[in-house]
Amino acid sequence: MLITFKSKATATVTMYEEHARRILNLLHKDAKRGVITASEAGTALTKLEAEVAESRAHPTSDEVQHDIHAHHGDFGDDNEHEPPQAVSFSARAYPLLEMLREAHKGGYDILWGV
């Protein structure tokens, strides 16, 4: 399922719910419907930037690497797909992080599920 974040600050940001949920849980927000008000944006930005920095400090876990390799053959001979690449949390969070920065600067709310 997809979540589309909307704000007057930037273009919309769409993420898979499973990836957005980590961010929304960090901000104590519901994944189905919610708002990050302009007054909350500064705190949300600080929390998300700290989580991104923390995720960059720790490389992809062995468990994740095992899952990637398990789905692409023992010898990397999966001819039907591109080589596996893990997408970091910071890369997934970047569009929403930029939206938060612009919303904070402009004093705009961010909405989803409405």
Coordinates of N, CA and C in Angstrom, one line a residue:
M1 N 0.8 -1.2 0.0 CA 0.0 0.0 0.0 C 0.9 1.2 0.0
L2 N 0.4 2.3 -0.6 CA 1.2 3.5 -0.7 C 0.6 4.6 0.2
I3 N 1.5 5.5 0.7 CA 1.2 6.6 1.5 C 1.7 7.8 0.7
T4 N 0.8 8.8 0.5 CA 1.1 10.0 -0.2 C 1.1 11.2 0.8
F5 N 2.3 11.8 1.0 CA 2.4 13.0 1.8 C 2.2 14.2 1.0
K6 N 1.4 15.1 1.5 CA 1.0 16.4 0.8 C 1.4 17.6 1.7
S7 N 1.9 18.6 1.0 CA 2.2 19.9 1.7 C 2.2 21.0 0.7
K8 N 1.9 22.2 1.1 CA 2.0 23.3 0.2 C 3.5 23.7 0.0
A9 N 4.3 23.1 0.8 CA 5.8 23.4 0.7 C 6.5 22.8 -0.5
T10 N 6.0 21.6 -0.9 CA 6.7 20.9 -2.0 C 5.7 20.1 -2.8
A11 N 6.2 19.4 -3.8 CA 5.4 18.4 -4.5 C 5.1 17.2 -3.5
T12 N 4.2 16.4 -3.9 CA 3.8 15.3 -3.1 C 5.0 14.3 -3.0
V13 N 5.0 13.5 -1.9 CA 6.0 12.4 -1.7 C 5.2 11.2 -1.5
T14 N 5.4 10.1 -2.3 CA 4.7 8.9 -2.2 C 5.8 7.8 -1.8
M15 N 5.4 7.0 -0.7 CA 6.2 5.9 -0.2 C 5.4 4.7 0.0
Y16 N 6.0 3.5 -0.1 CA 5.4 2.3 0.4 C 5.1 2.4 1.9
E17 N 4.0 2.0 2.3 CA 3.6 2.0 3.7 C 4.6 1.4 4.6
E18 N 5.2 0.3 4.2 CA 6.1 -0.4 5.1 C 7.4 0.4 5.3
H19 N 7.8 1.3 4.4 CA 8.9 2.1 4.6 C 8.6 3.4 5.3
A20 N 7.4 3.9 5.0 CA 6.9 5.1 5.7 C 6.6 4.9 7.2
R21 N 6.2 3.6 7.5 CA 5.8 3.3 8.9 C 7.0 3.5 9.8
R22 N 8.2 3.2 9.4 CA 9.4 3.4 10.3 C 9.5 4.9 10.7
I23 N 9.3 5.8 9.7 CA 9.4 7.2 10.0 C 8.3 7.7 10.8
L24 N 7.0 7.2 10.5 CA 5.9 7.7 11.2 C 5.9 7.1 12.7
N25 N 6.4 5.9 12.9 CA 6.5 5.4 14.2 C 7.5 6.2 15.1
L26 N 8.5 6.6 14.4 CA 9.5 7.5 15.1 C 8.9 8.8 15.5
L27 N 8.0 9.3 14.7 CA 7.3 10.6 15.0 C 6.0 10.4 15.8
H28 N 5.7 9.1 16.2 CA 4.5 8.8 16.9 C 3.2 9.2 16.2
K29 N 3.2 8.9 14.9 CA 2.1 9.2 14.0 C 1.5 7.9 13.4
D30 N 0.2 7.9 13.2 CA -0.5 6.8 12.6 C -0.2 6.8 11.1
A31 N 0.0 5.6 10.5 CA 0.3 5.4 9.1 C -0.9 5.6 8.2
K32 N -2.1 5.4 8.7 CA -3.3 5.5 7.9 C -3.7 7.0 7.5
R33 N -3.7 7.8 8.5 CA -4.1 9.2 8.3 C -3.4 10.1 9.4
G34 N -2.9 11.2 9.0 CA -2.4 12.1 10.0 C -1.9 13.4 9.5
V35 N -1.3 14.2 10.4 CA -0.7 15.5 10.0 C 0.5 15.7 10.9
I36 N 1.5 16.4 10.3 CA 2.6 16.9 11.0 C 2.4 18.4 10.9
T37 N 2.0 19.1 12.0 CA 1.7 20.5 11.9 C 3.0 21.3 11.7
A38 N 2.8 22.5 11.3 CA 4.0 23.4 11.1 C 4.7 23.6 12.4
S39 N 4.0 23.6 13.6 CA 4.7 23.7 14.8 C 5.4 22.4 15.2
E40 N 5.0 21.3 14.7 CA 5.7 20.0 15.0 C 6.9 19.7 14.1
A41 N 6.9 20.4 12.9 CA 7.9 20.1 11.9 C 9.3 20.2 12.4
G42 N 9.7 21.2 13.2 CA 11.0 21.3 13.7 C 11.5 20.1 14.5
T43 N 10.6 19.7 15.4 CA 10.9 18.5 16.2 C 11.0 17.3 15.4
A44 N 10.1 17.1 14.5 CA 10.1 16.0 13.6 C 11.3 15.9 12.7
L45 N 11.7 17.1 12.3 CA 13.0 17.2 11.4 C 14.2 16.8 12.3
T46 N 14.3 17.2 13.5 CA 15.4 16.8 14.4 C 15.4 15.3 14.6
K47 N 14.3 14.7 14.9 CA 14.2 13.3 15.1 C 14.6 12.5 13.9
L48 N 14.1 12.9 12.7 CA 14.3 12.2 11.5 C 15.8 12.3 11.1
E49 N 16.4 13.5 11.2 CA 17.8 13.7 10.9 C 18.7 12.8 11.8
A50 N 18.3 12.7 13.1 CA 19.1 11.9 14.0 C 19.0 10.4 13.7
E51 N 17.8 10.0 13.2 CA 17.6 8.6 12.8 C 18.4 8.3 11.6
V52 N 18.4 9.2 10.6 CA 19.2 9.0 9.4 C 20.7 8.9 9.7
A53 N 21.2 9.8 10.6 CA 22.6 9.8 11.0 C 22.9 8.4 11.7
E54 N 22.0 8.0 12.5 CA 22.2 6.7 13.2 C 22.3 5.5 12.2
S55 N 21.4 5.6 11.2 CA 21.3 4.5 10.2 C 22.6 4.5 9.4
R56 N 23.1 5.6 9.1 CA 24.4 5.7 8.3 C 25.6 5.2 9.1
A57 N 25.5 5.3 10.4 CA 26.6 4.8 11.2 C 26.7 3.3 11.3
H58 N 25.6 2.6 11.0 CA 25.5 1.2 11.0 C 25.3 0.6 9.6
P59 N 26.2 -0.2 9.1 CA 26.0 -0.8 7.8 C 24.8 -1.8 7.8
T60 N 24.4 -2.2 6.6 CA 23.3 -3.1 6.4 C 23.7 -4.4 7.2
S61 N 22.7 -4.9 8.0 CA 22.9 -6.1 8.8 C 23.2 -7.3 8.0
D62 N 23.8 -8.3 8.6 CA 24.0 -9.6 7.9 C 22.7 -10.3 7.5
E63 N 21.7 -10.1 8.4 CA 20.4 -10.7 8.1 C 19.8 -10.2 6.8
V64 N 19.9 -8.8 6.6 CA 19.4 -8.2 5.4 C 20.2 -8.7 4.2
Q65 N 21.5 -8.7 4.3 CA 22.3 -9.2 3.2 C 22.0 -10.7 2.9
H66 N 21.7 -11.5 3.9 CA 21.4 -12.9 3.7 C 20.1 -13.0 2.9
D67 N 19.1 -12.2 3.2 CA 17.8 -12.2 2.5 C 18.0 -11.7 1.1
I68 N 18.8 -10.7 0.8 CA 19.0 -10.3 -0.5 C 19.6 -11.4 -1.4
H69 N 20.7 -12.1 -0.8 CA 21.3 -13.1 -1.6 C 20.4 -14.4 -1.7
A70 N 19.6 -14.6 -0.8 CA 18.7 -15.8 -0.8 C 17.7 -15.7 -2.0
H71 N 17.4 -14.5 -2.4 CA 16.4 -14.3 -3.4 C 17.1 -14.1 -4.8
H72 N 18.4 -14.2 -4.9 CA 19.1 -14.0 -6.1 C 20.0 -15.1 -6.5
G73 N 19.8 -16.3 -6.0 CA 20.6 -17.4 -6.4 C 22.0 -17.5 -5.6
D74 N 22.5 -18.7 -5.5 CA 23.8 -18.9 -4.8 C 25.0 -18.3 -5.5
F75 N 24.9 -18.3 -6.8 CA 26.1 -17.8 -7.5 C 25.8 -16.5 -8.3
G76 N 24.8 -15.8 -7.8 CA 24.5 -14.5 -8.5 C 24.1 -14.7 -9.9
D77 N 23.5 -15.9 -10.3 CA 23.2 -16.2 -11.6 C 21.7 -15.9 -12.0
D78 N 21.1 -15.0 -11.3 CA 19.7 -14.6 -11.6 C 19.7 -13.7 -12.8
N79 N 19.4 -14.4 -14.0 CA 19.5 -13.6 -15.2 C 18.3 -12.8 -15.5
E80 N 17.3 -12.9 -14.7 CA 16.0 -12.1 -15.0 C 16.0 -10.8 -14.2
H81 N 16.9 -10.6 -13.4 CA 16.9 -9.4 -12.5 C 18.2 -8.6 -12.5
E82 N 18.1 -7.4 -12.2 CA 19.3 -6.6 -12.0 C 20.0 -7.1 -10.8
P83 N 21.3 -6.9 -10.6 CA 22.0 -7.3 -9.4 C 21.4 -6.7 -8.2
P84 N 21.3 -7.4 -7.1 CA 20.6 -6.9 -5.9 C 21.4 -5.7 -5.3
Q85 N 20.6 -4.7 -4.8 CA 21.2 -3.5 -4.1 C 20.3 -3.2 -3.0
A86 N 20.9 -3.1 -1.8 CA 20.1 -2.7 -0.6 C 19.9 -1.2 -0.7
V87 N 18.7 -0.7 -0.4 CA 18.4 0.7 -0.3 C 18.4 1.1 1.1
S88 N 19.2 2.1 1.4 CA 19.4 2.5 2.8 C 18.2 3.3 3.3
F89 N 18.1 3.3 4.6 CA 17.0 4.1 5.3 C 17.1 5.6 4.9
S90 N 18.4 6.1 4.9 CA 18.6 7.5 4.5 C 18.1 7.8 3.1
A91 N 18.3 6.9 2.2 CA 17.9 7.1 0.8 C 16.3 7.1 0.7
R92 N 15.7 6.2 1.5 CA 14.2 6.2 1.5 C 13.6 7.4 2.2
A93 N 14.3 7.9 3.2 CA 13.7 9.0 4.0 C 14.0 10.3 3.4
Y94 N 14.9 10.4 2.4 CA 15.4 11.7 1.9 C 14.2 12.6 1.3
P95 N 13.3 12.1 0.5 CA 12.3 12.9 0.0 C 11.4 13.5 1.1
L96 N 11.0 12.7 2.1 CA 10.2 13.2 3.2 C 11.0 14.2 4.1
L97 N 12.3 13.9 4.2 CA 13.1 14.8 5.0 C 13.2 16.2 4.3
E98 N 13.3 16.2 3.0 CA 13.3 17.5 2.3 C 12.0 18.2 2.4
M99 N 10.9 17.4 2.4 CA 9.6 18.0 2.5 C 9.4 18.6 3.9
L100 N 9.9 17.9 4.9 CA 9.9 18.5 6.3 C 10.7 19.8 6.4
R101 N 11.9 19.8 5.8 CA 12.7 21.0 5.8 C 11.9 22.2 5.2
E102 N 11.3 22.0 4.1 CA 10.6 23.1 3.4 C 9.4 23.5 4.1
A103 N 8.7 22.5 4.7 CA 7.5 22.8 5.5 C 7.8 23.6 6.7
H104 N 8.9 23.2 7.3 CA 9.4 23.9 8.5 C 9.7 25.4 8.2
K105 N 10.5 25.5 7.1 CA 10.9 26.9 6.6 C 9.6 27.8 6.3
G106 N 8.7 27.2 5.6 CA 7.5 27.9 5.2 C 6.4 28.0 6.1
G107 N 6.4 27.2 7.2 CA 5.3 27.2 8.2 C 4.1 26.4 7.6
Y108 N 4.3 25.3 6.9 CA 3.2 24.5 6.3 C 3.1 23.2 7.0
D109 N 1.8 22.7 7.0 CA 1.6 21.3 7.5 C 1.9 20.3 6.5
I110 N 2.1 19.0 6.9 CA 2.2 17.9 6.0 C 1.1 16.9 6.4
L111 N 0.3 16.5 5.4 CA -0.9 15.7 5.6 C -0.7 14.4 4.8
W112 N -1.3 13.3 5.2 CA -1.4 12.0 4.5 C -2.7 11.3 4.9
G113 N -3.2 10.5 4.0 CA -4.4 9.7 4.2 C -5.7 10.5 4.2
V114 N -5.6 11.7 3.6 CA -6.8 12.5 3.5 C -7.1 12.9 2.1

